[in-house]
mmCIF file of C-alpha atoms in Angstrom:
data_model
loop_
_atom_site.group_PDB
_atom_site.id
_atom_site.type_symbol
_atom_site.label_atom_id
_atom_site.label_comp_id
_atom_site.label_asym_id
_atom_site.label_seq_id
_atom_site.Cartn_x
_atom_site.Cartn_y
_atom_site.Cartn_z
ATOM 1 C CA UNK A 1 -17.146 -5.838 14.754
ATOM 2 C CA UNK A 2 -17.838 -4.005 17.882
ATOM 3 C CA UNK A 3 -18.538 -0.339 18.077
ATOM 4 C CA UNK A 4 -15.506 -0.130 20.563
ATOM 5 C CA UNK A 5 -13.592 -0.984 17.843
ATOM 6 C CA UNK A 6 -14.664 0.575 15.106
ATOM 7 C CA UNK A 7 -14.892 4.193 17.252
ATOM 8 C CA UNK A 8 -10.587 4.040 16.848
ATOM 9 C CA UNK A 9 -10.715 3.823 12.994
ATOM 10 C CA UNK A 10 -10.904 7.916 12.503
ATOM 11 C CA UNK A 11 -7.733 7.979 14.728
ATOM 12 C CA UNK A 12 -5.733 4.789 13.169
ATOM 13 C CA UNK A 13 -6.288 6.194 9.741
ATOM 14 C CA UNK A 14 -4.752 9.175 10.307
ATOM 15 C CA UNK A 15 -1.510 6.698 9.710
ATOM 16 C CA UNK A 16 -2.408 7.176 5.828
ATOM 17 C CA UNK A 17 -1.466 11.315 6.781
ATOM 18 C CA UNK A 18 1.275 11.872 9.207
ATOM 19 C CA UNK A 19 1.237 15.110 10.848
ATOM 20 C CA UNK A 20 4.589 16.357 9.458
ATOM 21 C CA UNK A 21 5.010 18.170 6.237
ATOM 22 C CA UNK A 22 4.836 15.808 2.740
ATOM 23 C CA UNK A 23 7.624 14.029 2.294
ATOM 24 C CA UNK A 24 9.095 13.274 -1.026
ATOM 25 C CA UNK A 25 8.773 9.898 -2.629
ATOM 26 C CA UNK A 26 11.683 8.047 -3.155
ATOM 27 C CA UNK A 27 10.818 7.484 -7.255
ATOM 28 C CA UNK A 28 14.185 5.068 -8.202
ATOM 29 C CA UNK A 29 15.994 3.682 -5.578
ATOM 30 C CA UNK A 30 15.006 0.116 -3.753
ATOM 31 C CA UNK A 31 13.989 0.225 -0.332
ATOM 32 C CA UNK A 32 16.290 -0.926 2.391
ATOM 33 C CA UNK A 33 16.866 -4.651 2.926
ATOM 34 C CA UNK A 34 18.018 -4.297 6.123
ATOM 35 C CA UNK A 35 17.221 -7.429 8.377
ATOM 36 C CA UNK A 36 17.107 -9.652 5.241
ATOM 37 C CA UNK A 37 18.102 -13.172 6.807
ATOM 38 C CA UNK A 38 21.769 -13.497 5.080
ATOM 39 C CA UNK A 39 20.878 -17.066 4.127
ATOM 40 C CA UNK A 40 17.895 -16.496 1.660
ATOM 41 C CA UNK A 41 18.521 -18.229 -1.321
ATOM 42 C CA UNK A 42 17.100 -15.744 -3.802
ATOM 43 C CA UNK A 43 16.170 -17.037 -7.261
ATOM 44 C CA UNK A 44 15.677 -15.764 -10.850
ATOM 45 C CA UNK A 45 15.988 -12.569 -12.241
ATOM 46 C CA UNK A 46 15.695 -9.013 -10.063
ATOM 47 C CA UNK A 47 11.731 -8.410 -9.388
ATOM 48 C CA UNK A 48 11.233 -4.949 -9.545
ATOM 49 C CA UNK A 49 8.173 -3.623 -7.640
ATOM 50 C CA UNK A 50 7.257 -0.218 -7.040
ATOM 51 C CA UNK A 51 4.723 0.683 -3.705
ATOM 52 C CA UNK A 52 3.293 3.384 -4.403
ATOM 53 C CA UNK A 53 0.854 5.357 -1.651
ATOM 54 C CA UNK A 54 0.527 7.531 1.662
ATOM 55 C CA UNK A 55 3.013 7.531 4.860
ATOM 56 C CA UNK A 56 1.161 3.501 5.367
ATOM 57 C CA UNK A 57 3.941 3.087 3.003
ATOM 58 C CA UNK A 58 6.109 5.918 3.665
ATOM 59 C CA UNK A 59 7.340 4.935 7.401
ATOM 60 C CA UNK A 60 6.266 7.365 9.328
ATOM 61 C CA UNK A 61 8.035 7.868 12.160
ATOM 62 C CA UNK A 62 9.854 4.694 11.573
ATOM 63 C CA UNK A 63 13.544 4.061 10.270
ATOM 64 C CA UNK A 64 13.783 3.481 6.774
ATOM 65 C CA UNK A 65 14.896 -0.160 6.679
ATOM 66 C CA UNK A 66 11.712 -0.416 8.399
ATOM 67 C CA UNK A 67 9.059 0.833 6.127
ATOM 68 C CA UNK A 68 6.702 -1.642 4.766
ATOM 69 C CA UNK A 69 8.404 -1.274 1.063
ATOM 70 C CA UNK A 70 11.725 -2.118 2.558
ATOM 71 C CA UNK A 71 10.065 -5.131 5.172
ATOM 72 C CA UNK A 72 8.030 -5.953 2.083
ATOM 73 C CA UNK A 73 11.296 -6.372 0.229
ATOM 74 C CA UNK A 74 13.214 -8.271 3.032
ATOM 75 C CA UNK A 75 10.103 -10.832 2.910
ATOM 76 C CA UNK A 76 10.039 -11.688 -0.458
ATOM 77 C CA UNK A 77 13.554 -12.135 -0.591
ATOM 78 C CA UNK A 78 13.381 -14.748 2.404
ATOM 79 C CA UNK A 79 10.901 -16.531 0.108
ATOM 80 C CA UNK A 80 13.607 -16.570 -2.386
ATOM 81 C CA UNK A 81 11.836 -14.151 -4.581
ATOM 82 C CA UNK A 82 14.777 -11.601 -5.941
ATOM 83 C CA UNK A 83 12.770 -8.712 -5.622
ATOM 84 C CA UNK A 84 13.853 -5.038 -5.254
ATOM 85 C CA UNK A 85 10.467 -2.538 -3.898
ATOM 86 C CA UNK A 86 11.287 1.247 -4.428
ATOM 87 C CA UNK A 87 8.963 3.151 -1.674
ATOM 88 C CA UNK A 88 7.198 5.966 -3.836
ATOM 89 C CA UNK A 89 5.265 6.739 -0.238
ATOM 90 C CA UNK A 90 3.974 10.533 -0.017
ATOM 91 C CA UNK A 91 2.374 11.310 3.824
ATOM 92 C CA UNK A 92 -0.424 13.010 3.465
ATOM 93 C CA UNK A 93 -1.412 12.196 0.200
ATOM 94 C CA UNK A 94 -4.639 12.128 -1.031
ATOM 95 C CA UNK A 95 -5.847 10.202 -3.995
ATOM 96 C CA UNK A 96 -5.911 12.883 -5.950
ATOM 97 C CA UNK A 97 -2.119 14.114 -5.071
ATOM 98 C CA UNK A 98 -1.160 10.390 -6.158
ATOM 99 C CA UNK A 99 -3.022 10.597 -9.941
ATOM 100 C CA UNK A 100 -0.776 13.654 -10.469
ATOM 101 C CA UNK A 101 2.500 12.164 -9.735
ATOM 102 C CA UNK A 102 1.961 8.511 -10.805
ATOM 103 C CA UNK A 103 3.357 9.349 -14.280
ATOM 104 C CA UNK A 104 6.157 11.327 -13.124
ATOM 105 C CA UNK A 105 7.259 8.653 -10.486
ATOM 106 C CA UNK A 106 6.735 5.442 -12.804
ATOM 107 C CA UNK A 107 9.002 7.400 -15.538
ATOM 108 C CA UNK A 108 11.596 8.276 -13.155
ATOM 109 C CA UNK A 109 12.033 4.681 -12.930
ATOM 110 C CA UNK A 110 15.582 2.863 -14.258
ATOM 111 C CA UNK A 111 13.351 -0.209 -15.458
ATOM 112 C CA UNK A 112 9.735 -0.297 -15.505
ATOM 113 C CA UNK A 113 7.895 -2.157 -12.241
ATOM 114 C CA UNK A 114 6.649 -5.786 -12.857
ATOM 115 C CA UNK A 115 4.221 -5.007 -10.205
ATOM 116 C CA UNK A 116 2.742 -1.564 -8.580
ATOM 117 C CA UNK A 117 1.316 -1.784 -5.238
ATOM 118 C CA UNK A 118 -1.493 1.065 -4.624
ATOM 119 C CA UNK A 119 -2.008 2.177 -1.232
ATOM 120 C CA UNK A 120 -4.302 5.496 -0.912
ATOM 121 C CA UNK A 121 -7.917 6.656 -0.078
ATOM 122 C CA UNK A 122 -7.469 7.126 3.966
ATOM 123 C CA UNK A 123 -6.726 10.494 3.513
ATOM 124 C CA UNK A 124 -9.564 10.873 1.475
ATOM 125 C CA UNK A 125 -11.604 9.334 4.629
ATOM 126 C CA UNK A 126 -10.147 12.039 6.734
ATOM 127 C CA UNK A 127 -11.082 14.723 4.935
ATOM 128 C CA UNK A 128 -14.493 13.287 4.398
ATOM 129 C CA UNK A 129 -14.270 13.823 0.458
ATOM 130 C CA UNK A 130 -16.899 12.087 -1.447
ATOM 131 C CA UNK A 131 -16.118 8.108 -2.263
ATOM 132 C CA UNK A 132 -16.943 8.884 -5.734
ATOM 133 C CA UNK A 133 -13.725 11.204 -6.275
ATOM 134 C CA UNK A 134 -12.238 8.647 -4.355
ATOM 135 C CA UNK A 135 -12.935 5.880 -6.512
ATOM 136 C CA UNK A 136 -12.594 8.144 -10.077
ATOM 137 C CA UNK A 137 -9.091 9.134 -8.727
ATOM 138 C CA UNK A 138 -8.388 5.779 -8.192
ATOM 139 C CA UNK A 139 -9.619 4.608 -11.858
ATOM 140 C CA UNK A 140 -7.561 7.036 -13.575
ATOM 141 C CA UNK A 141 -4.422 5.468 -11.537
ATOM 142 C CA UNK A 142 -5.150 2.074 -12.528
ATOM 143 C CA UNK A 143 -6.321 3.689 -16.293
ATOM 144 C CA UNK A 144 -2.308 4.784 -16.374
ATOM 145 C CA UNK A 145 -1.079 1.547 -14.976
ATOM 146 C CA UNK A 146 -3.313 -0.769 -17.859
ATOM 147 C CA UNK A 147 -1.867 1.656 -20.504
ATOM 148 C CA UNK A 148 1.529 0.839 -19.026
ATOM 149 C CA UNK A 149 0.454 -3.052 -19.106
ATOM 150 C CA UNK A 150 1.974 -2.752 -15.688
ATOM 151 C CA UNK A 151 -0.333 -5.279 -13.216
ATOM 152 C CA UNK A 152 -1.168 -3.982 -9.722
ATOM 153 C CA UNK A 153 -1.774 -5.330 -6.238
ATOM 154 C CA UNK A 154 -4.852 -2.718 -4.637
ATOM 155 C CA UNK A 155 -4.543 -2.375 -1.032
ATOM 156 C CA UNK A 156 -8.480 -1.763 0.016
ATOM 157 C CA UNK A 157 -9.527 0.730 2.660
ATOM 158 C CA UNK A 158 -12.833 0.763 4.501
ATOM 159 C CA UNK A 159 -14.770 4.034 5.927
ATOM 160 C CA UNK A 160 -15.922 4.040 9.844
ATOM 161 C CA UNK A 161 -19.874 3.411 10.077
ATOM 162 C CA UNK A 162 -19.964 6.450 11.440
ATOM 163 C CA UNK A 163 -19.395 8.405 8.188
ATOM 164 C CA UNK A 164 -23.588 7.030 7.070
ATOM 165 C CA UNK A 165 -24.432 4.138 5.403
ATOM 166 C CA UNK A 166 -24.468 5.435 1.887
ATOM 167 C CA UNK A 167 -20.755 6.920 2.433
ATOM 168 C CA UNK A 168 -19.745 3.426 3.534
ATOM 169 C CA UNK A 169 -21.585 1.397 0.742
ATOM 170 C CA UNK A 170 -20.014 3.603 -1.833
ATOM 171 C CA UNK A 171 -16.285 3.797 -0.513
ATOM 172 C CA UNK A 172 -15.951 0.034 0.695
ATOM 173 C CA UNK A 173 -17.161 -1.382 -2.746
ATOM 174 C CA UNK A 174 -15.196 1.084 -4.648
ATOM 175 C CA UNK A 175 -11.756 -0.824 -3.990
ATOM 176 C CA UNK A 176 -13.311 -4.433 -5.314
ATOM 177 C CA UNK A 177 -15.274 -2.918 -8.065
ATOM 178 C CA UNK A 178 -12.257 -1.635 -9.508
ATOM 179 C CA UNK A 179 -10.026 -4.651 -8.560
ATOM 180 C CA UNK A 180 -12.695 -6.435 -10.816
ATOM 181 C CA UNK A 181 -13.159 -3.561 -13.519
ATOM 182 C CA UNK A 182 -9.315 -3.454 -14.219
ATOM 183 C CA UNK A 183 -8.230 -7.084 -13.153
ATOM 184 C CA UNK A 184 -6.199 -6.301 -10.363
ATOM 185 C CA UNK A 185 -5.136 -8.149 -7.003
ATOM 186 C CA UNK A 186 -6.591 -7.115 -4.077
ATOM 187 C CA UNK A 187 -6.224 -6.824 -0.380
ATOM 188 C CA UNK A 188 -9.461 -5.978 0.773
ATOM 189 C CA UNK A 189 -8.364 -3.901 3.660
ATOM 190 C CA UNK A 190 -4.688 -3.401 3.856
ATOM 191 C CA UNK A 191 -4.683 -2.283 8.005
ATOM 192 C CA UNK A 192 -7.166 -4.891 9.287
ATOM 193 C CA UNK A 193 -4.198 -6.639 11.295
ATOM 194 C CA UNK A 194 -3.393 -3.618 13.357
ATOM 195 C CA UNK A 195 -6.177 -1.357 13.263
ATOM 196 C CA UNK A 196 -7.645 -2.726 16.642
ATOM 197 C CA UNK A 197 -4.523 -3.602 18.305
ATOM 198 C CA UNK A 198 -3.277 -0.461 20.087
ATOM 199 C CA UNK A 199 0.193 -2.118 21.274
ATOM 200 C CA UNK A 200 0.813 -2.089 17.466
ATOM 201 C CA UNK A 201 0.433 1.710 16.930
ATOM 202 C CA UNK A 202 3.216 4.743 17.641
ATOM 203 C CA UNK A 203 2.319 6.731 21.232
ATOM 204 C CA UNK A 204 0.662 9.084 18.559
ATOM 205 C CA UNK A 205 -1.991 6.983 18.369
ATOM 206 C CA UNK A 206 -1.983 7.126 14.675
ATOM 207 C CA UNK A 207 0.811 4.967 12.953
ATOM 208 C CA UNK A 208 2.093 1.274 13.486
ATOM 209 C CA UNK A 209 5.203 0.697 15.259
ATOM 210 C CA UNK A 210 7.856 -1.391 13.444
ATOM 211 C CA UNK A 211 6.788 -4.056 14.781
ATOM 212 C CA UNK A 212 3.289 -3.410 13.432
ATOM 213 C CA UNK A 213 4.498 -2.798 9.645
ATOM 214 C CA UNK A 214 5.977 -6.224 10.071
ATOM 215 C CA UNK A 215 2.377 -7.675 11.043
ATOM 216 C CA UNK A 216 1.160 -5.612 7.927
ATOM 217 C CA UNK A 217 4.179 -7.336 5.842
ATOM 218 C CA UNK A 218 3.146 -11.025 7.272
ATOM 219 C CA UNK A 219 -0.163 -10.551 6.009
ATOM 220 C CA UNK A 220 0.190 -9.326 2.877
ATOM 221 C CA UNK A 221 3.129 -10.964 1.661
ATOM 222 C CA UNK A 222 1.771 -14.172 0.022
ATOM 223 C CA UNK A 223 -0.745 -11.287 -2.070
ATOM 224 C CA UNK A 224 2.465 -9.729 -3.290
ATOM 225 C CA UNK A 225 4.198 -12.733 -4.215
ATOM 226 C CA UNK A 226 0.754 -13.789 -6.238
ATOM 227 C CA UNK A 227 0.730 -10.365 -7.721
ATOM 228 C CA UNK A 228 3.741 -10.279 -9.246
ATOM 229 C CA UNK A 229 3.530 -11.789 -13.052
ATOM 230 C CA UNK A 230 5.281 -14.874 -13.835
ATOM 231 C CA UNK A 231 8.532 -15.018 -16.087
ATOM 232 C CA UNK A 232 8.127 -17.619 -18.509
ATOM 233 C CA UNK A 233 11.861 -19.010 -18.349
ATOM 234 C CA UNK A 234 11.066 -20.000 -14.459
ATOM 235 C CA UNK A 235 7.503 -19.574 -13.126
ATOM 236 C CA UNK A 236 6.669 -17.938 -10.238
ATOM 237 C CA UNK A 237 9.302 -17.752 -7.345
ATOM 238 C CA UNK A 238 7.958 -18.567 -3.623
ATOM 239 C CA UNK A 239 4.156 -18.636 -4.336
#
C-alpha cells in the first residue's frame, strides 16, 4: 500500500465520528428496506440482526433507507434471507461509549438478535487512545454478547503507519485476536473498499456517499449471511 494512500486514512476515519452532535441509536425498530427489489423471494423465519457501532453504521449525512443497516437489510433480503437489521449506530462513539450502552440497547430489543454486528474503534484511532483500551473495551462487548449466547460478526479496523509501529502492531491484531479468543466472524477491515477511493466519500472528505455504503454492503454481505446461525428446521438461507 502506498504512502499516498495510506496519508488519507486519518481523514476517511473520521467517518467512524461525524462532526455533528451524537445521535441516538435507534435500539428496536428495523432499518429501512427501501430499494428492496419487490421480487425477492424471502425464505424462513424473520432474521433479526442488530448493527451495532459509530456513524459507519449510523448514515451520516445519508438518508436513512440508505444506511448500511438498512442496505445491509435490503441485501440479505434479495438473497432471500428474511432478515430485519435494527441500526443501533451512535456518531461519535468511542469504544468505550458503546460497552456502556450495549446492555441497555440489546434489552430494549422486542426479540433478542440472532446476530450482532460490531462496528467501533475508529474513534478510538482519532483520538489516539491506547489500542489496549481499545481492545479491553472491545472484550467486555463481546464478554456481554457470549453471556447473551448471542454470535457476532466483528468489523476490523486498522491504524495509519503513521501512528508507530508498536501502536499499529497492537491495534491491527487486536480485532483477530479477539475474533479468535471469543469465536466470532470477522471482517478484517470493514472500510478497505472505499477508504482509497475519494469519488466514494461525502465533499466532507470524511464519510461514504450512498453509493459508497452500498460498496461497503457488496462486500460484506456474504460475511453477514455466514454469520448469522443456522435454524435447524431449514439451514442457512442464501449462503
Amino acid at each position: 500500500m502506498t504512502i499516498r494512500v495510506w496519508s488519507i486514512i486519518p481523514v476517511i476515519l473520521l467517518a467512524a465520528c461525524g462532526t455533528q452532535a451524537p445521535e441516538q441509536a435507534v435500539v428496536s425498530e428495523p432499518a429501512a428496506n427501501a430499494g428492496m427489489p419487490a421480487e425477492a423471494a424471502v425464505m424462513g423465519s424473520e432474521r433479526q440482526i442488530l448493527a451495532f457501532g459509530d456513524s459507519l453504521f449510523a448514515g451520516y449525512n445519508v438518508d436513512k433507507g440508505e444506511s448500511y443497516p438498512a442496505r445491509l437489510e435490503a441485501a440479505l433480503r434479495a438473497r432471500g434471507i428474511n432478515a430485519r437489521v435494527a441500526n443501533a449506530g451512535v456518531s461519535g462513539d468511542t469504544s468505550a461509549a458503546g460497552l456502556q450502552r450495549l446492555a441497555f440497547t440489546l434489552d430494549a430489543q422486542k426479540v433478542q438478535p440472532e446476530l450482532v454486528i460490531l462496528e467501533l474503534g475508529g474513534n478510538d484511532l482519532l483520538r489516539n487512545l491506547p489500542p489496549s483500551e481499545t481492545r479491553a473495551n472491545l472484550a467486555a462487548m463481546l464478554d456481554e454478547l457470549a453471556r447473551r449466547k448471542i454470535p457476532v460478526l466483528l468489523m476490523g479496523m486498522r491504524a495509519p503507519p503513521n501512528l508507530g509501529a508498536d501502536f499499529v502492531r497492537e491495534f491491527d491484531g487486536a480485532y483477530p485476536a479477539l475474533a479468535r479468543q471469543y469465536g466470532a466472524a470477522l471482517v478484517p477491515f470493514f472500510i478497505e473498499p472505499v477508504f482509497d477511493r475519494p469519488e466514494l466519500i461525502q465533499p466532507d472528505r470524511i464519510h461514504p456517499t450512498a453509493e459508497g455504503i452500498e460498496v461497503l454492503v457488496a462486500s460484506t454481505v456474504g460475511k453477514v449471511a455466514d454469520a448469522l446461525p443456522e435454524k435447524p428446521e431449514e439451514g442457512k438461507n442464501g449462503s
